[in-house]
XYZ file of C-alpha atoms in Angstrom:
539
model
C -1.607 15.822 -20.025
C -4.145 13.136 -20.575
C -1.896 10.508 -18.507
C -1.292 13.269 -15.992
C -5.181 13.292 -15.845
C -5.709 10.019 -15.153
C -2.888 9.301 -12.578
C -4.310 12.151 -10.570
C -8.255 10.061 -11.243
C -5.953 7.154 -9.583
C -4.692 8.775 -6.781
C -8.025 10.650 -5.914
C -9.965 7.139 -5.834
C -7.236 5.501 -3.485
C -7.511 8.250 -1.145
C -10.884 7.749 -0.882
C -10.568 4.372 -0.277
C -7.841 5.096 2.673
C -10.941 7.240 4.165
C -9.281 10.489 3.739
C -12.473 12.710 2.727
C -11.687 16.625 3.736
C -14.414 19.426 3.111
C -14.505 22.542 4.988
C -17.415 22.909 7.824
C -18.762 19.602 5.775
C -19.436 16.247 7.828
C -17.905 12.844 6.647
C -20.296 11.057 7.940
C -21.837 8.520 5.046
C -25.149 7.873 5.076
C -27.052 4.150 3.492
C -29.802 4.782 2.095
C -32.469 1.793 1.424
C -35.249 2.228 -0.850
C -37.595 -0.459 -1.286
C -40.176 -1.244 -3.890
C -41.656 -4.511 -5.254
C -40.236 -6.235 -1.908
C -36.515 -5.778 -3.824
C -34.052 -3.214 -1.962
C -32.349 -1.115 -3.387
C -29.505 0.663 -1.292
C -27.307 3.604 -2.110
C -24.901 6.120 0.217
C -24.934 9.301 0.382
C -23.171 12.049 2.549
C -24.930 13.612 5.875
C -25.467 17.905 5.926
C -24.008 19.954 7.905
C -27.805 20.911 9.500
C -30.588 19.319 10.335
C -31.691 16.596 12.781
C -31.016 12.915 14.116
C -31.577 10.093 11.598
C -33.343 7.951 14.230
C -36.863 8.882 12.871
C -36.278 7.750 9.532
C -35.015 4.319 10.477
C -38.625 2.813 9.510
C -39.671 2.834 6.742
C -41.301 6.272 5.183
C -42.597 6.867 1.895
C -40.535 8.595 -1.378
C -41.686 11.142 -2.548
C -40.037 12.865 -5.926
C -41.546 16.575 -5.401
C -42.453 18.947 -7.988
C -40.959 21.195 -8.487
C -38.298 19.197 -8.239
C -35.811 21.710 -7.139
C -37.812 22.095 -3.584
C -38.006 26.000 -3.714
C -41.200 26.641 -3.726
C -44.151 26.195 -1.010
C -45.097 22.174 -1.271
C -47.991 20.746 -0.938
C -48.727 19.095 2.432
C -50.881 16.359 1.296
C -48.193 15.278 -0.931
C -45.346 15.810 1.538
C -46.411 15.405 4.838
C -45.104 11.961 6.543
C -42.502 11.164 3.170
C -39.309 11.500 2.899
C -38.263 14.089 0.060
C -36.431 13.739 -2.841
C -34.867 17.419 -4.579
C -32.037 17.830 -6.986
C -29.619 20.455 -6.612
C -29.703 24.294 -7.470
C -32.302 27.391 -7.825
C -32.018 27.636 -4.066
C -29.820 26.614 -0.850
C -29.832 23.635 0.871
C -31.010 25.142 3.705
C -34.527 26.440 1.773
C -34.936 22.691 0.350
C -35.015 21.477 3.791
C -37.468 23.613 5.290
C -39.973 24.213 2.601
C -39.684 20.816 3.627
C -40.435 20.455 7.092
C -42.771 23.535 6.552
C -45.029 20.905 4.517
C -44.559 18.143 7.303
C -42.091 15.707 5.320
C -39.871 13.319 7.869
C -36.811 14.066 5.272
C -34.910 15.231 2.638
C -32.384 13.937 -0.101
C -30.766 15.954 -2.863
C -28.827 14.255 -5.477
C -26.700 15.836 -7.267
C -27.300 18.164 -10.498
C -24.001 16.822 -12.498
C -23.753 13.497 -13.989
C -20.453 12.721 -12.738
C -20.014 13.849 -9.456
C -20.860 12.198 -6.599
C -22.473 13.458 -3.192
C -21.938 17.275 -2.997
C -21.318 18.672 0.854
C -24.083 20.590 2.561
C -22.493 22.546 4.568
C -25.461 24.833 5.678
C -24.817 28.429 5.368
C -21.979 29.164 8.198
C -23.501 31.773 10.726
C -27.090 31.608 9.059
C -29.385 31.522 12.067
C -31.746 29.440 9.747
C -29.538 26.500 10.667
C -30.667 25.621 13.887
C -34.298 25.564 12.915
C -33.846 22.886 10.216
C -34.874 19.529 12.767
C -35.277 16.979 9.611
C -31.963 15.042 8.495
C -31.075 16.229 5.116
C -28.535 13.631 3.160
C -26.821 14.362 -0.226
C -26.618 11.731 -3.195
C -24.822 11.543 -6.496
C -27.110 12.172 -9.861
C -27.128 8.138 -10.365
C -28.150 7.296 -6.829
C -30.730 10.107 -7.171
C -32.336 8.635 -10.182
C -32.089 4.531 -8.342
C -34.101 6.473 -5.363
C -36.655 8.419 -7.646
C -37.081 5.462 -9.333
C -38.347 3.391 -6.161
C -40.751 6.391 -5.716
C -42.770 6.471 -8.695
C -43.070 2.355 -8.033
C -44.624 3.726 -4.363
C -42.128 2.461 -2.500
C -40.216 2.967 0.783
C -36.973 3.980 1.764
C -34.715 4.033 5.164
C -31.933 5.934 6.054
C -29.437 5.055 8.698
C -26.011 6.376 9.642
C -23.194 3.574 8.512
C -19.748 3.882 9.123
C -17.162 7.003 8.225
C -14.847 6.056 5.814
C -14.618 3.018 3.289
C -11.193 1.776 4.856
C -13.020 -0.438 7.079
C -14.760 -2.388 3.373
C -11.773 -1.944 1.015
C -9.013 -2.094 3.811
C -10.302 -5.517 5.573
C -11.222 -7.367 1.862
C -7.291 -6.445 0.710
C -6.409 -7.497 4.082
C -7.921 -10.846 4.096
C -7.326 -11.717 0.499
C -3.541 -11.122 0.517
C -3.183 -12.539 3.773
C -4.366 -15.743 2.114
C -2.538 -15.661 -0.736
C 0.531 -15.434 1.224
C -0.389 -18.062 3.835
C -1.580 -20.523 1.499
C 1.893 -19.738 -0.614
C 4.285 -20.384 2.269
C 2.643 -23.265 3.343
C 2.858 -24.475 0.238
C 6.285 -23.787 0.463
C 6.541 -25.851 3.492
C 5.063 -28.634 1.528
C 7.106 -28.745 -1.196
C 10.089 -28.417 0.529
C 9.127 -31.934 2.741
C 8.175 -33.297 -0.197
C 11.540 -33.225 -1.798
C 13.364 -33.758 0.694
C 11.854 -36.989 0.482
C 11.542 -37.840 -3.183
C 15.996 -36.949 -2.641
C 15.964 -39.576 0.180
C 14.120 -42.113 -1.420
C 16.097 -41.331 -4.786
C 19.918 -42.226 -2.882
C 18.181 -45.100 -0.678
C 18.102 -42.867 2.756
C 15.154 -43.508 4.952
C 12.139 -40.021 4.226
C 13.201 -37.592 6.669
C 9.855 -35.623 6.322
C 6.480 -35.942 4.430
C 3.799 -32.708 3.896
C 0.567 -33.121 5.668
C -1.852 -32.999 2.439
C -0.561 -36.489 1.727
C 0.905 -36.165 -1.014
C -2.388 -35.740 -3.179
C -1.096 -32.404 -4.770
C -2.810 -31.694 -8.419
C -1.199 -30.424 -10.885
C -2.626 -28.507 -13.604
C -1.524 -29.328 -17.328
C -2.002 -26.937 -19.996
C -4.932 -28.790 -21.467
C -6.559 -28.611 -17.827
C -5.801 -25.039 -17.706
C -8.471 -24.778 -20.791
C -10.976 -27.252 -19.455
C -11.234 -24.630 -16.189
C -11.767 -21.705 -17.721
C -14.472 -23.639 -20.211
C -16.038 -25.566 -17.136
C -16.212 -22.326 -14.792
C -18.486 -20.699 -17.894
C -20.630 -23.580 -18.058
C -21.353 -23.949 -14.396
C -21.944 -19.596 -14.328
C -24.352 -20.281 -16.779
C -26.068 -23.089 -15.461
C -26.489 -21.528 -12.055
C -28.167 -18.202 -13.805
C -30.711 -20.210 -15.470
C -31.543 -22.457 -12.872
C -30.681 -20.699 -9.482
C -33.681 -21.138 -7.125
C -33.888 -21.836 -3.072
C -33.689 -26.025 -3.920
C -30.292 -25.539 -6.262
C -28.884 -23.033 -3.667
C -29.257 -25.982 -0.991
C -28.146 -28.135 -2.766
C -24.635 -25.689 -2.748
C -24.836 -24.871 0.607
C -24.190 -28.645 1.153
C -21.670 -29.415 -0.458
C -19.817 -26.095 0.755
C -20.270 -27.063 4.208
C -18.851 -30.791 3.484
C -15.974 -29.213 1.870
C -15.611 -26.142 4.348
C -15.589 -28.543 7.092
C -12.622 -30.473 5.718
C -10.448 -27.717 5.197
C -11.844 -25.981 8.778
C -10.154 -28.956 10.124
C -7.162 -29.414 8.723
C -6.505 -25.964 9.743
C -7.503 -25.915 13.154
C -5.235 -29.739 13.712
C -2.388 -27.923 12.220
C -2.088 -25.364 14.705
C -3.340 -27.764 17.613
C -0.163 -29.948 16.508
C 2.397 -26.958 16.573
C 1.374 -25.486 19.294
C 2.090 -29.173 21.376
C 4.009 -32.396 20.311
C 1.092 -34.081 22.515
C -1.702 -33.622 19.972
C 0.384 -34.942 16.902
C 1.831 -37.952 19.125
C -1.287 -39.349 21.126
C -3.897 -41.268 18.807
C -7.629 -42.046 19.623
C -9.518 -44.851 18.232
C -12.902 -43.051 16.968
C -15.838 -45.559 15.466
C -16.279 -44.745 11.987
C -13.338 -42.722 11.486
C -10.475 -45.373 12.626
C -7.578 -44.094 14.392
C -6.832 -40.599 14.496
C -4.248 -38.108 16.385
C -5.175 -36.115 19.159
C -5.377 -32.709 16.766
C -7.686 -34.431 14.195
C -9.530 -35.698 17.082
C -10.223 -32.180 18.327
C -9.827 -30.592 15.013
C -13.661 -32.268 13.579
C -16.021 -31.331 15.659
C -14.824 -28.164 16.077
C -14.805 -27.770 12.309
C -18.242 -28.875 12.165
C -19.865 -26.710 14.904
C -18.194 -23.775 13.043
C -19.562 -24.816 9.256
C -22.770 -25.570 10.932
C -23.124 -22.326 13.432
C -22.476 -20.057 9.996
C -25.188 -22.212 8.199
C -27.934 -21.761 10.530
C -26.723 -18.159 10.748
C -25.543 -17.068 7.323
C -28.105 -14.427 6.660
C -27.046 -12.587 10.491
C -25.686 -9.165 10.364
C -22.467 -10.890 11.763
C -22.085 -14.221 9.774
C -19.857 -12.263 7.397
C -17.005 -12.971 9.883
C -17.654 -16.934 9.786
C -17.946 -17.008 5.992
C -14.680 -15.433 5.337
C -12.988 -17.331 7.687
C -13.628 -20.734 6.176
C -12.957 -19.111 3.172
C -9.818 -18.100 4.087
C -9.379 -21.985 5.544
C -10.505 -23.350 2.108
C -8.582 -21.259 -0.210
C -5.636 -22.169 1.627
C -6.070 -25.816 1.486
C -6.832 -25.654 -2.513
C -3.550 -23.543 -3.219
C -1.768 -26.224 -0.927
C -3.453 -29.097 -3.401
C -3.540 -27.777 -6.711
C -0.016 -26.566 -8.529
C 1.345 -25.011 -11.538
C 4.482 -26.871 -12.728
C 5.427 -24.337 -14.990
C 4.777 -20.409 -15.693
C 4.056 -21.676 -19.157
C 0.670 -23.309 -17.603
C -0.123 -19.585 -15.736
C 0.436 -17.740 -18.834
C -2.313 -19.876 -20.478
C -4.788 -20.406 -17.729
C -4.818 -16.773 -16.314
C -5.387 -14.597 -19.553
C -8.204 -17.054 -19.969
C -9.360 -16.512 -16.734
C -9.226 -12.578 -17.420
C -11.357 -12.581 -20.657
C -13.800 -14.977 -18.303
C -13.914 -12.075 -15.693
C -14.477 -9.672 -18.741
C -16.889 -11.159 -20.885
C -19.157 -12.159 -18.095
C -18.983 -8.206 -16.444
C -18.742 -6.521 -19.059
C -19.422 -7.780 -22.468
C -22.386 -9.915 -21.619
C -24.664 -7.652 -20.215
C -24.216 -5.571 -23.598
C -25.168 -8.362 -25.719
C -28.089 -10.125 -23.577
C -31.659 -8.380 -23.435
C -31.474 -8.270 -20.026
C -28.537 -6.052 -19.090
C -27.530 -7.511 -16.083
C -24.016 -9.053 -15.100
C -24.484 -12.750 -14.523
C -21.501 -12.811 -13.102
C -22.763 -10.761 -10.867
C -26.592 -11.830 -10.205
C -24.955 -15.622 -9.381
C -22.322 -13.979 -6.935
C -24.851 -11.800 -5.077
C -27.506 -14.468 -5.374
C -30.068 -12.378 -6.574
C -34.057 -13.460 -6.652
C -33.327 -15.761 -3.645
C -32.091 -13.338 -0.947
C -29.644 -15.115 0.092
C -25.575 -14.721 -0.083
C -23.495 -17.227 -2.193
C -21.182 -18.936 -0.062
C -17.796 -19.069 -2.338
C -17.342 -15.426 -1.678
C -15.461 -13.205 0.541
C -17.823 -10.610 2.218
C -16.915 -7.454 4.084
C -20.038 -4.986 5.185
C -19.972 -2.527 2.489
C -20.334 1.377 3.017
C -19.768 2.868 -0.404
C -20.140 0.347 -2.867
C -23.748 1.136 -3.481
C -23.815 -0.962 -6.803
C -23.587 -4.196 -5.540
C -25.932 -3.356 -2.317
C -24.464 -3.555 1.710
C -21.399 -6.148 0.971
C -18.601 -5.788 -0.766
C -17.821 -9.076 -2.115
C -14.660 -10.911 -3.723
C -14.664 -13.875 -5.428
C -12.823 -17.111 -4.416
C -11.362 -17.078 -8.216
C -9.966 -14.117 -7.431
C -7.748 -15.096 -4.978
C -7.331 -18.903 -6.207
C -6.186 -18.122 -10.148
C -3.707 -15.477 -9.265
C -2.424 -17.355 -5.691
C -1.943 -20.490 -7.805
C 1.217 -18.578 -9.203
C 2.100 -16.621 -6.153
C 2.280 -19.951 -4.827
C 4.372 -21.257 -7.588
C 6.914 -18.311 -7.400
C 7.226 -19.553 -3.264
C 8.185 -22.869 -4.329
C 10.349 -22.035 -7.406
C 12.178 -19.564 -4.893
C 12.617 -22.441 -2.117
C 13.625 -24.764 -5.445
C 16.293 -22.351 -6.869
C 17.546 -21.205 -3.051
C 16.846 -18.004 -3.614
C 16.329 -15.621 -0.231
C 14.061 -11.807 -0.506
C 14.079 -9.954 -3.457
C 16.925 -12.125 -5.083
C 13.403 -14.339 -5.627
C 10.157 -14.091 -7.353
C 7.855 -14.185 -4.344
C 8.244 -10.940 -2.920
C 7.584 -9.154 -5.756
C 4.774 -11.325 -6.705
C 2.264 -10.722 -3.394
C 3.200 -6.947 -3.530
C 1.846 -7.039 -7.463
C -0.978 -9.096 -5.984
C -2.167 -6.415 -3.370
C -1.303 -3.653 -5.885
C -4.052 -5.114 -8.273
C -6.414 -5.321 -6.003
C -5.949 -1.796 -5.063
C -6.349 -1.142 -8.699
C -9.658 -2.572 -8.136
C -10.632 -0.382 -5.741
C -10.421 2.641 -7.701
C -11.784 1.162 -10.738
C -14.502 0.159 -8.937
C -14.779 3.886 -7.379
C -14.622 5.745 -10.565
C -17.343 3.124 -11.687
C -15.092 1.796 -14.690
C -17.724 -0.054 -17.249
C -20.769 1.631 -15.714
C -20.239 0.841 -12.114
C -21.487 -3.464 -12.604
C -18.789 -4.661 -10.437
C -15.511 -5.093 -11.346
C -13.659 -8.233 -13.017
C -10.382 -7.988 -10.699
C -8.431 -10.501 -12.599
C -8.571 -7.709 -15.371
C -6.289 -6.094 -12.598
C -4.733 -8.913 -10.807
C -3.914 -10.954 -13.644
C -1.580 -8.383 -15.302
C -0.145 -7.485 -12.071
C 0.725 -10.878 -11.115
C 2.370 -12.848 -14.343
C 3.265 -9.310 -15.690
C 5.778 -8.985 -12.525
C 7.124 -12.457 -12.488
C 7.620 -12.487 -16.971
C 9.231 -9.002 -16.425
C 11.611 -10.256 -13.547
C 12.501 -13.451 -15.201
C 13.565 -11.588 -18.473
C 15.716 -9.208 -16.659
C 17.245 -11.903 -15.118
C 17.633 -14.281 -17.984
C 15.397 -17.394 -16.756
C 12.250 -16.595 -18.921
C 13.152 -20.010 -20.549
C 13.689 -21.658 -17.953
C 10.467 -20.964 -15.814
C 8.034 -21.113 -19.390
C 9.140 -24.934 -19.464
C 12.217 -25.883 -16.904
C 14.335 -27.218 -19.717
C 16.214 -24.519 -21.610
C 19.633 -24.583 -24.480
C 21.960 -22.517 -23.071
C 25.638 -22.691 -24.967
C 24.045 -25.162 -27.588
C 23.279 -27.332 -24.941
C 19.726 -28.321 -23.655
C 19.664 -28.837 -19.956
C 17.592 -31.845 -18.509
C 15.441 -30.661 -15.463
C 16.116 -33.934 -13.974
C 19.676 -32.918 -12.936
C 19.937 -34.217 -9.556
C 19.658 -37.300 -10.100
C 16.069 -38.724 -9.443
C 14.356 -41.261 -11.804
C 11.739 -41.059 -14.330
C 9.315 -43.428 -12.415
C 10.222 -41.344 -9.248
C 9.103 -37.994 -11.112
C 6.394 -39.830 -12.671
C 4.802 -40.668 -9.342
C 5.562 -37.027 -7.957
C 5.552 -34.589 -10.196
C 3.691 -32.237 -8.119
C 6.917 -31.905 -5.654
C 9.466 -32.412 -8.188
C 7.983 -29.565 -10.439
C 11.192 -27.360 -10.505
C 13.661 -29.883 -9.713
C 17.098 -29.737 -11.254
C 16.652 -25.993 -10.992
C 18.853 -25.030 -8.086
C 21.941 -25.907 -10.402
C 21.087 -23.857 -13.123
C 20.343 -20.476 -11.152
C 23.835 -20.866 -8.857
């Protein structure tokens, strides 16, 4: 019964985040909420009544006021009342009697959180055929008991708060952030594919004396992670979370912003030449001599300054209601460029590197703010930049219209989608390495796990798992992910072989190198000769 319970906990979150919220003679309209006190916002969402007026006069900003009684149902006084928005909790009376002792008393508004701990915004449905409906002409706007106490809160600071109508349903947040984060991941991995294929196509040319029929366009300057290195990330990622916490300010965060656009530029670039090249020979054939850059082809040509009025535009603009849609793009070019340069060889390296990863994303959520004094995430004050009011650049950010925790964006890190793509990518070129087509493969099953985590997040994040701080995804990805690719290579009797590519199979041991290229050859690249010799030993 207590799994039963649970599953159904599961399935009610990811209906929710699919938008499909049903209450009779209830609106699902949702509602943000901004209070505002010691110049810091604060911004929850609620759900609109059923009554009452437009939210158009409450767009400015209008005092809190946490009534008393706090039910609402009694007369209130109009000194206290009049021109202030009004916060109630739920019960003695109606809805409909909250809202216009209300009004009677001159207040602009009214919000009523909810009386139970653990329930969110309650409908308001207003009464049916009561004829008291259509004199209610305040908005009225229902909040959960936590967002209640955030808001009441702000009011006994003598703050402000706004309220203004935000979109319907949370597919557009949830839906676009899964969209664009496995879309990456699976970009990045077949290109990567693509790469590694070329590549070793040439290192077997070179290897039997044939001229190289075909070379990848990152050069050839593929990284390749070693167990050790796996370590040093996870150690160097804590350092530089730390150091940013203690010594974030507007200088440091410049500082960032510059090297981001260097490196966003770069990978804009590369992007945009690649799809100038295959879309005509002509860009890829026809060089220009540029001063200061040397000789370059048409699409690289074209490819820079485009790259650089784009990085630039969402620099100037990062804090505009739309520069959301710039950021994630480069992000989408730059996380696609690192899982093109930096490579597993073995799943021996990803079953190191991403537990580590996952007890990072714990601690730092979860653990730490129970063991520092000041009870606040620092993964999550670095990510949302907090103190500086600005947006850190290495994250995804989708407007967000029910995450009220983390305020109006729901964000994603880039390690989110680099630690886990690293082996998604891996699994597309072990696939391409061991000629194996669909599901006879380990990529397929690999992104699906992917978008399945992140789904996982969702509804962790929805039922506020670990007091509603954010959520660590790789403590969902990360399982997903390697758990699907161990599993599948243990059914299928290559565990050994992907942990380390060299395996004793009839008392033998097989040599990875069993196609015949040469130590210095593999020496000089391992990156695309990773799962060489492997095609012989899966056929």
């Amino acid at each position: 019964m207590v799994q039963m319970r649970i599953f159904v906990r599961w399935v009610v979150a990811f209906l929710f985040c699919l938008g499909n919220t049903l209450a009779a003679n209830c609106p699902d309209d949702i509602v943000r909420v901004v209070g505002r006190a010691d110049g810091k916002p604060k911004v929850v969402y609620g759900r609109q009544a059923a009554f009452g007026g437009a939210l158009d006069h409450v767009r400015r900003r209008k005092a809190v006021e946490a009534i008393t009684p706090l039910d609402g149902c009694s007369e209130l006084d109009p000194k206290a009342v009049g021109g202030a928005v009004v916060l109630a909790v739920r019960g003695n009376c109606s809805f409909l009697e909250k809202a216009l002792a209300v009004q009677r008393a001159g207040g602009v508004g009214l919000l009523v959180y909810n009386n139970v701990t653990e329930e969110g915004p309650m409908c308001m449905a207003g009464g049916g055929n009561d004829p008291l409906v259509d004199t209610v002409t305040i908005p009225a706007v229902a909040l959960s008991w936590d967002d209640g106490q955030t808001i009441a809160d702000v009011g006994s600071s003598g703050g402000s708060v706004t309220i203004s109508a935000t979109a319907k349903h949370p597919l557009i947040s949830c839906g676009l952030m899964w969209l664009i984060a496995v879309g990456t991941v699976t970009l990045a991995s077949l290109w990567s594919g693509r790469d590694h294929s070329a590549s070793r196509s040439a290192l077997l040319n070179r290897s039997s004396g044939r001229s190289s029929g075909g070379e990848s366009d990152t050069g050839g300057q593929a990284v390749v992670i070693s167990e050790k290195t796996a370590v040093a990330f996870v150690v160097g990622a804590s350092a530089m979370l730390l150091f940013l916490f203690l010594v974030l300010n507007k200088v440091v965060f410049y500082v960032l912003l510059g090297f981001f656009v260097v490196a966003a530029t770069q990978s804009v670039a590369v992007l945009v030449a690649h799809v100038l090249a295959k879309f005509n020979s002509w860009f890829k054939n026809t060089t220009i001599n540029i001063w200061g850059l040397g000789e370059l082809n048409a699409a690289q040509a074209i490819a820079v300054p485009v790259a650089l009025a784009v990085c630039i535009t969402w620099a100037v603009t990062r804090n505009s209601h739309w520069s959301w849609i710039l950021q994630d793009a480069i992000g989408v070019s730059l996380l696609v460029l690192a899982l093109r340069l930096i490579r597993i060889p073995t799943l021996k390296v990803a079953a190191i590197m991403l537990p580590l990863f996952l007890l990072y994303d714990v601690f730092w959520v979860f653990i730490q703010p129970m063991i520092s004094k000041h009870e606040k995430s620092v993964m999550v004050e670095v990510a949302t930049a907090k103190g500086i009011d600005e947006f850190m650049p290495m994250v995804f950010r989708v407007p967000s219209i029910w995450d009220s925790g983390l305020g109006e964006y729901s964000i994603l890190g880039y390690g989110d989608v680099l630690m886990p793509g690293l082996l998604v990518a891996y699994t597309r070129r072990l696939d391409l390495s061991m000629n194996r087509v669909g599901w006879r493969g380990y990529f397929p099953a690999t992104v699906i796990s992917y978008g399945v985590g992140l789904l996982l997040t969702y509804g962790a994040q929805y039922l506020k798992v670990g007091g509603g701080r954010g959520q660590p995804a790789l403590l969902y990805l990360v399982p997903c992910t390697l758990g699907t690719v161990m599993v599948l290579s243990m059914m299928r009797s290559e565990f050994c072989l992907l942990m380390t590519h060299k395996c004793k199979r009839d008392g033998q041991e097989e040599d990875r190198r069993s196609d015949g290229v040469t130590d210095e050859e593999e020496q000089r690249t391992e990156a695309e000769a990773e799962t060489t010799g492997l095609i012989n030993r899966s056929s």
